[in-house]
Amino acid sequence: MVTNSNMQQDATDVKIRSLNCELNPLTRGDGSSLFAQGGTCVMASILGPVEVKLQNLNIDKAYVECIYRPKAGLPTIKDKMRESVIKDTCEAALLSAMHPRTMVSVQVQELDDRGGLDACAINAACMALLIGGIPMKFTLAAVCCIVDKNGQLVLDPDYGQTNDSRANFTFVFDSLERDLVTVNSSGCFKMAQFNDAYLMCREASGVLFDFYRKIMTKFHTKTIQPASYKDEPMEA
């Protein structure tokens, strides 16, 4: 079952690039998603809970594995760091105690990087977990923000803006109270800039959570009532 949706987000002064999500594009695995934000595109798939190797066995919770694959070539140190961030973030959101002595495998494939790759990868993984039916404490919304060369904050930048930035932030929020789950930062910045970026990204996370709800509603409506469902354009 596949669901497509495009949405250009513009709420008050919060503007992020267009979002697109296709659910279950892969025939294998327990859940998968193709998530695009602007020109950045990531494929994520979930397998589990499945049997775990003895060296990774936890008697009180599931072991969470993450495998990140770059668009081309072998993973670099930066890719391994991204893989670790995705793993820790997904693990924080999962109700892993419900499936002890098992493993949940999260596999992420980079398809195109046009800015905000870390955030797009986490959002793709979250949608794959949701559609795969893995029990979660909350859903995740990752938002990217940079400090440009003039010291100004830019929300959800494209590739050119990201490469010409002084600092880069990726904030991940939960769907309950929009509390901060993960933050990944690089570059030189002032604490005031960090705080302003946090507030800006926290507000923008609401746009992503709204997008998730509409995508999941559309998917399940189509699954339950295929005869009467019409694929209508979604409103921004």
mmCIF file with all atom_site columns, N, CA, C and O in Angstrom, residues 16 35 59 63 94 102 110 118 127 143 146 157 170 175 185 195 214 227 229:
data_model
loop_
_atom_site.group_PDB
_atom_site.id
_atom_site.type_symbol
_atom_site.label_atom_id
_atom_site.label_alt_id
_atom_site.label_comp_id
_atom_site.label_asym_id
_atom_site.label_entity_id
_atom_site.label_seq_id
_atom_site.pdbx_PDB_ins_code
_atom_site.Cartn_x
_atom_site.Cartn_y
_atom_site.Cartn_z
_atom_site.occupancy
_atom_site.B_iso_or_equiv
_atom_site.pdbx_formal_charge
_atom_site.auth_seq_id
_atom_site.auth_comp_id
_atom_site.auth_asym_id
_atom_site.auth_atom_id
_atom_site.pdbx_PDB_model_num
ATOM 1  N N  . ILE A 1 16  ? 9.009   26.022 5.869  1.00 0.00 ? 16  ILE A N  1
ATOM 2  C CA . ILE A 1 16  ? 9.964   24.965 5.557  1.00 0.00 ? 16  ILE A CA 1
ATOM 3  C C  . ILE A 1 16  ? 9.693   24.474 4.144  1.00 0.00 ? 16  ILE A C  1
ATOM 4  O O  . ILE A 1 16  ? 8.651   24.761 3.555  1.00 0.00 ? 16  ILE A O  1
ATOM 5  N N  . PHE A 1 35  ? 11.006  9.534  2.252  1.00 0.00 ? 35  PHE A N  1
ATOM 6  C CA . PHE A 1 35  ? 10.713  10.864 2.784  1.00 0.00 ? 35  PHE A CA 1
ATOM 7  C C  . PHE A 1 35  ? 11.575  11.894 2.061  1.00 0.00 ? 35  PHE A C  1
ATOM 8  O O  . PHE A 1 35  ? 12.795  11.733 1.953  1.00 0.00 ? 35  PHE A O  1
ATOM 9  N N  . ILE A 1 59  ? 18.232  -8.615 28.057 1.00 0.00 ? 59  ILE A N  1
ATOM 10 C CA . ILE A 1 59  ? 17.155  -9.398 28.674 1.00 0.00 ? 59  ILE A CA 1
ATOM 11 C C  . ILE A 1 59  ? 15.952  -8.532 29.047 1.00 0.00 ? 59  ILE A C  1
ATOM 12 O O  . ILE A 1 59  ? 14.867  -9.049 29.300 1.00 0.00 ? 59  ILE A O  1
ATOM 13 N N  . TYR A 1 63  ? 17.176  -4.746 21.348 1.00 0.00 ? 63  TYR A N  1
ATOM 14 C CA . TYR A 1 63  ? 18.388  -4.109 20.852 1.00 0.00 ? 63  TYR A CA 1
ATOM 15 C C  . TYR A 1 63  ? 18.042  -3.350 19.571 1.00 0.00 ? 63  TYR A C  1
ATOM 16 O O  . TYR A 1 63  ? 17.379  -3.885 18.684 1.00 0.00 ? 63  TYR A O  1
ATOM 17 N N  . LEU A 1 94  ? 11.404  4.485  21.126 1.00 0.00 ? 94  LEU A N  1
ATOM 18 C CA . LEU A 1 94  ? 10.788  3.163  21.096 1.00 0.00 ? 94  LEU A CA 1
ATOM 19 C C  . LEU A 1 94  ? 10.438  2.645  22.487 1.00 0.00 ? 94  LEU A C  1
ATOM 20 O O  . LEU A 1 94  ? 11.146  2.926  23.458 1.00 0.00 ? 94  LEU A O  1
ATOM 21 N N  . THR A 1 102 ? 15.039  -9.289 21.638 1.00 0.00 ? 102 THR A N  1
ATOM 22 C CA . THR A 1 102 ? 14.838  -9.197 20.196 1.00 0.00 ? 102 THR A CA 1
ATOM 23 C C  . THR A 1 102 ? 15.650  -8.028 19.650 1.00 0.00 ? 102 THR A C  1
ATOM 24 O O  . THR A 1 102 ? 16.334  -7.330 20.401 1.00 0.00 ? 102 THR A O  1
ATOM 25 N N  . GLU A 1 110 ? 20.563  7.074  1.980  1.00 0.00 ? 110 GLU A N  1
ATOM 26 C CA . GLU A 1 110 ? 20.557  8.429  1.430  1.00 0.00 ? 110 GLU A CA 1
ATOM 27 C C  . GLU A 1 110 ? 20.375  8.353  -0.085 1.00 0.00 ? 110 GLU A C  1
ATOM 28 O O  . GLU A 1 110 ? 21.099  7.634  -0.772 1.00 0.00 ? 110 GLU A O  1
ATOM 29 N N  . ASP A 1 118 ? 20.388  15.243 7.969  1.00 0.00 ? 118 ASP A N  1
ATOM 30 C CA . ASP A 1 118 ? 20.198  14.580 9.259  1.00 0.00 ? 118 ASP A CA 1
ATOM 31 C C  . ASP A 1 118 ? 18.728  14.579 9.659  1.00 0.00 ? 118 ASP A C  1
ATOM 32 O O  . ASP A 1 118 ? 18.177  13.558 10.089 1.00 0.00 ? 118 ASP A O  1
ATOM 33 N N  . MET A 1 127 ? 8.759   7.697  10.286 1.00 0.00 ? 127 MET A N  1
ATOM 34 C CA . MET A 1 127 ? 7.605   7.262  9.504  1.00 0.00 ? 127 MET A CA 1
ATOM 35 C C  . MET A 1 127 ? 7.653   5.763  9.232  1.00 0.00 ? 127 MET A C  1
ATOM 36 O O  . MET A 1 127 ? 6.619   5.088  9.215  1.00 0.00 ? 127 MET A O  1
ATOM 37 N N  . VAL A 1 143 ? 14.135  18.987 12.825 1.00 0.00 ? 143 VAL A N  1
ATOM 38 C CA . VAL A 1 143 ? 14.159  20.238 12.069 1.00 0.00 ? 143 VAL A CA 1
ATOM 39 C C  . VAL A 1 143 ? 15.582  20.773 12.043 1.00 0.00 ? 143 VAL A C  1
ATOM 40 O O  . VAL A 1 143 ? 16.281  20.754 13.067 1.00 0.00 ? 143 VAL A O  1
ATOM 41 N N  . ILE A 1 146 ? 20.319  26.820 10.444 1.00 0.00 ? 146 ILE A N  1
ATOM 42 C CA . ILE A 1 146 ? 21.722  27.221 10.359 1.00 0.00 ? 146 ILE A CA 1
ATOM 43 C C  . ILE A 1 146 ? 21.879  28.685 10.754 1.00 0.00 ? 146 ILE A C  1
ATOM 44 O O  . ILE A 1 146 ? 20.913  29.451 10.801 1.00 0.00 ? 146 ILE A O  1
ATOM 45 N N  . PRO A 1 157 ? 17.395  25.061 5.699  1.00 0.00 ? 157 PRO A N  1
ATOM 46 C CA . PRO A 1 157 ? 18.142  25.608 4.551  1.00 0.00 ? 157 PRO A CA 1
ATOM 47 C C  . PRO A 1 157 ? 18.329  24.584 3.439  1.00 0.00 ? 157 PRO A C  1
ATOM 48 O O  . PRO A 1 157 ? 18.252  23.374 3.665  1.00 0.00 ? 157 PRO A O  1
ATOM 49 N N  . THR A 1 170 ? 20.569  20.587 14.294 1.00 0.00 ? 170 THR A N  1
ATOM 50 C CA . THR A 1 170 ? 19.451  19.688 14.047 1.00 0.00 ? 170 THR A CA 1
ATOM 51 C C  . THR A 1 170 ? 18.796  19.391 15.384 1.00 0.00 ? 170 THR A C  1
ATOM 52 O O  . THR A 1 170 ? 19.420  18.818 16.276 1.00 0.00 ? 170 THR A O  1
ATOM 53 N N  . SER A 1 175 ? 6.375   14.241 20.216 1.00 0.00 ? 175 SER A N  1
ATOM 54 C CA . SER A 1 175 ? 5.031   14.668 19.852 1.00 0.00 ? 175 SER A CA 1
ATOM 55 C C  . SER A 1 175 ? 4.137   14.922 21.058 1.00 0.00 ? 175 SER A C  1
ATOM 56 O O  . SER A 1 175 ? 3.000   15.370 20.898 1.00 0.00 ? 175 SER A O  1
ATOM 57 N N  . SER A 1 185 ? 24.782  19.699 16.873 1.00 0.00 ? 185 SER A N  1
ATOM 58 C CA . SER A 1 185 ? 25.235  21.014 16.410 1.00 0.00 ? 185 SER A CA 1
ATOM 59 C C  . SER A 1 185 ? 26.689  20.956 15.971 1.00 0.00 ? 185 SER A C  1
ATOM 60 O O  . SER A 1 185 ? 27.463  20.113 16.426 1.00 0.00 ? 185 SER A O  1
ATOM 61 N N  . ASN A 1 195 ? 19.678  29.392 21.327 1.00 0.00 ? 195 ASN A N  1
ATOM 62 C CA . ASN A 1 195 ? 18.349  29.467 21.935 1.00 0.00 ? 195 ASN A CA 1
ATOM 63 C C  . ASN A 1 195 ? 17.294  29.906 20.919 1.00 0.00 ? 195 ASN A C  1
ATOM 64 O O  . ASN A 1 195 ? 16.181  29.375 20.894 1.00 0.00 ? 195 ASN A O  1
ATOM 65 N N  . LYS A 1 214 ? -1.739  13.780 8.865  1.00 0.00 ? 214 LYS A N  1
ATOM 66 C CA . LYS A 1 214 ? -2.484  13.746 7.603  1.00 0.00 ? 214 LYS A CA 1
ATOM 67 C C  . LYS A 1 214 ? -2.040  12.580 6.732  1.00 0.00 ? 214 LYS A C  1
ATOM 68 O O  . LYS A 1 214 ? -2.862  11.924 6.088  1.00 0.00 ? 214 LYS A O  1
ATOM 69 N N  . ALA A 1 227 ? -12.674 1.320  -1.680 1.00 0.00 ? 227 ALA A N  1
ATOM 70 C CA . ALA A 1 227 ? -13.673 1.548  -2.715 1.00 0.00 ? 227 ALA A CA 1
ATOM 71 C C  . ALA A 1 227 ? -14.182 2.987  -2.711 1.00 0.00 ? 227 ALA A C  1
ATOM 72 O O  . ALA A 1 227 ? -14.481 3.548  -3.755 1.00 0.00 ? 227 ALA A O  1
ATOM 73 N N  . TYR A 1 229 ? -12.601 5.686  -1.141 1.00 0.00 ? 229 TYR A N  1
ATOM 74 C CA . TYR A 1 229 ? -11.572 6.708  -0.892 1.00 0.00 ? 229 TYR A CA 1
ATOM 75 C C  . TYR A 1 229 ? -11.150 7.389  -2.185 1.00 0.00 ? 229 TYR A C  1
ATOM 76 O O  . TYR A 1 229 ? -10.968 6.731  -3.211 1.00 0.00 ? 229 TYR A O  1
#
